[in-house]
Short mmCIF file of C-alpha atoms in Angstrom, two decimals:
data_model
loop_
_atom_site.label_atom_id
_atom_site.label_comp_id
_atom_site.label_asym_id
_atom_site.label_seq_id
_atom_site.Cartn_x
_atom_site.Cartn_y
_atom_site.Cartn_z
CA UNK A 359 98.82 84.07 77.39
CA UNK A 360 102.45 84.47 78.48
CA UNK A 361 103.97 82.42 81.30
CA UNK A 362 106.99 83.72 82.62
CA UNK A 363 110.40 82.57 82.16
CA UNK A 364 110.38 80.89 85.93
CA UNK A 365 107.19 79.31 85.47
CA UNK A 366 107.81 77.66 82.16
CA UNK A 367 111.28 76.63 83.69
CA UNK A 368 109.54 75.17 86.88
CA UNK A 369 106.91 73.36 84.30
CA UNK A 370 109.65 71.91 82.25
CA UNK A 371 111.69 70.72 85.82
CA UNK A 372 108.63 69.11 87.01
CA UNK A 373 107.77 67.43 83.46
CA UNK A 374 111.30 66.14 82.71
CA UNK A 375 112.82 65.68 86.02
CA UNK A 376 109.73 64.95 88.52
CA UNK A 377 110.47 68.24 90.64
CA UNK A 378 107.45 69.44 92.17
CA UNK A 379 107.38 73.29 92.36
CA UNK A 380 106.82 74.47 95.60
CA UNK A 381 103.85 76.75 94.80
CA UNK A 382 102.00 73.56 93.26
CA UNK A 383 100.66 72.96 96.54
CA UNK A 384 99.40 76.15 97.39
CA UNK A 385 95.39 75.95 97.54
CA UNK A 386 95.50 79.63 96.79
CA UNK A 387 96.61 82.31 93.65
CA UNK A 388 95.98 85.58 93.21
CA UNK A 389 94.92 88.33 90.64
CA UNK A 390 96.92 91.19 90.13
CA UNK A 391 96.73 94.06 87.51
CA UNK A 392 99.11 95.90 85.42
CA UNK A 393 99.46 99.12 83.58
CA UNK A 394 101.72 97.19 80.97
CA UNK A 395 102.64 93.36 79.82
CA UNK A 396 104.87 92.26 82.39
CA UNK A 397 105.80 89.71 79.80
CA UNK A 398 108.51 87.02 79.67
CA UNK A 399 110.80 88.31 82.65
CA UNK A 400 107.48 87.91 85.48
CA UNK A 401 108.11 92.05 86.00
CA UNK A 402 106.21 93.70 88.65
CA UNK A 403 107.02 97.03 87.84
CA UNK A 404 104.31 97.67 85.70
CA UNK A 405 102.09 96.46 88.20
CA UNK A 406 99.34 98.77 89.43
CA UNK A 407 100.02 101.01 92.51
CA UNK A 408 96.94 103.35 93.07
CA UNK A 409 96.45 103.93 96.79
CA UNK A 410 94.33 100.67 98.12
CA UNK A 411 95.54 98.51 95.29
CA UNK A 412 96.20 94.88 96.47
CA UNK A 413 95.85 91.44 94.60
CA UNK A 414 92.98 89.33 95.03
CA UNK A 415 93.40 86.77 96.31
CA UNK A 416 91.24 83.61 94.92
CA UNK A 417 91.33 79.00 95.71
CA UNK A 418 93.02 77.60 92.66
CA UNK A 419 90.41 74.81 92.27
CA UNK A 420 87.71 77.15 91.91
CA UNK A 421 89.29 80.17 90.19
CA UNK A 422 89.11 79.49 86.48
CA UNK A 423 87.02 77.71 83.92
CA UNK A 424 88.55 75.15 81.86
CA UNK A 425 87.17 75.13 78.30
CA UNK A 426 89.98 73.14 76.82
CA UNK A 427 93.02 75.55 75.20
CA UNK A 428 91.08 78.42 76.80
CA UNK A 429 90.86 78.79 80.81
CA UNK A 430 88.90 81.86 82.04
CA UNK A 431 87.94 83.40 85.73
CA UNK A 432 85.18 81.84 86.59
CA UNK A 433 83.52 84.55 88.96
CA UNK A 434 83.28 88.22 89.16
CA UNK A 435 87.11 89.64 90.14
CA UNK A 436 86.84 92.86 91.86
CA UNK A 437 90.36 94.75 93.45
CA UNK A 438 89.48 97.35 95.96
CA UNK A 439 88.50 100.54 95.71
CA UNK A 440 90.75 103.51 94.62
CA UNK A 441 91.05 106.15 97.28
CA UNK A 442 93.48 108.18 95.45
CA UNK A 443 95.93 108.15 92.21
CA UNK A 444 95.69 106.78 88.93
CA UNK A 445 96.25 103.94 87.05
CA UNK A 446 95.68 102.92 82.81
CA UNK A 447 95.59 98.62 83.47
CA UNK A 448 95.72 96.79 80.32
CA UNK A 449 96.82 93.53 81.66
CA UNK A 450 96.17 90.97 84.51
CA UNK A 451 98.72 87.93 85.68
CA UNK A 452 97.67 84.79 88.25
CA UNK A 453 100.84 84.70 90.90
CA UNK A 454 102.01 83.18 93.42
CA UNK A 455 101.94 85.54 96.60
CA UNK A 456 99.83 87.87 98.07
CA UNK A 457 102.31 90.69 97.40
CA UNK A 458 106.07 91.23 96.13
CA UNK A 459 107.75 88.57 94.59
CA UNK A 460 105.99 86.15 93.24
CA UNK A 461 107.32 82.37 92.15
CA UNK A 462 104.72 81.96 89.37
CA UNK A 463 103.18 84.17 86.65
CA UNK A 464 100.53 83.21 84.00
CA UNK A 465 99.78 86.60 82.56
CA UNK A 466 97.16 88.42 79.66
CA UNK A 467 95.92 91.32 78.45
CA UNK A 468 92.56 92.62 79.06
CA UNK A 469 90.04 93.13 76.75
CA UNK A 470 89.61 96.71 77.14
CA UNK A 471 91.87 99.18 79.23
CA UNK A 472 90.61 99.46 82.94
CA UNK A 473 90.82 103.33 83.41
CA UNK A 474 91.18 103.42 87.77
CA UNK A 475 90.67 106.70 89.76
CA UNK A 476 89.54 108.21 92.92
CA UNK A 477 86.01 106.05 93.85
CA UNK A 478 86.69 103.27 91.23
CA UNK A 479 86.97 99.90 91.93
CA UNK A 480 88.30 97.78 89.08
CA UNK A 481 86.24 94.32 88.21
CA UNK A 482 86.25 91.66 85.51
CA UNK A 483 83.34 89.84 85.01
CA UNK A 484 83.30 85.95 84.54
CA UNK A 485 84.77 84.91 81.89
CA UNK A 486 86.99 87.99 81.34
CA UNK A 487 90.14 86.98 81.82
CA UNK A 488 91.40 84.67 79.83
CA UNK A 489 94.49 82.19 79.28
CA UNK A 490 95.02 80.31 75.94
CA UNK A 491 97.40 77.75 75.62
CA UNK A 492 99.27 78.40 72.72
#
């Protein structure tokens, strides 16, 4: 797992200094897939782009399975159907926002590459995407 730079900052703020992060109290996250790590920085240029893309968007208290170090989805993810273009996704991130910018990022790679084109509609079972704390 890799938690971007703003997220462990707004972790540490909130640990050491009491800040709440404003996206704490948002009942809802959302998956979003990418064709490479988008890593430290929280980048969303790798993020997929295929024509009907959009993040899904999921309630936090139900999302994910807590098995201790590990937390995984806990139901079927599916993204919407491609109607045209391509995309490779190797890795998946939990943000903040529906689209653009987002004010959180927990990110992984997938267990296999997702190949996406015309009629395809990318899915992860439960239990597919998973966070470890390291």
């Amino acid at each position: 797992m890799s938690a971007s730079n703003t997220t462990e900052n707004d972790v540490l703020k909130m640990i050491c200094q009491g800040i709440d992060p404003a996206w704490r109290a948002s009942a809802t996250g959302y998956w979003a897939l990418f064709t490479a790590d988008p890593g430290e920085t929280g980048s969303l240029a790798a993020e997929c782009d295929y024509t009907s893309y959009a993040r899904v968007a999921q309630t936090k208290a139900t999302a994910w399975t807590d098995a201790g170090s590990v937390f995984s989805n806990a139901a079927l993810v599916q993204w919407p159907q491609c109607t045209a273009g391509t995309n490779d996704a190797t890795h998946f991130a939990w943000v903040s926002s529906s689209s653009g910018a987002t004010s959180y990022m927990l990110s992984g790679a997938l267990s296999a590459t997702l190949s996406i084109s015309n009629g395809i509609q990318p899915q992860a079972a439960a239990g597919q995407l998973q966070l470890t704390a390291d």
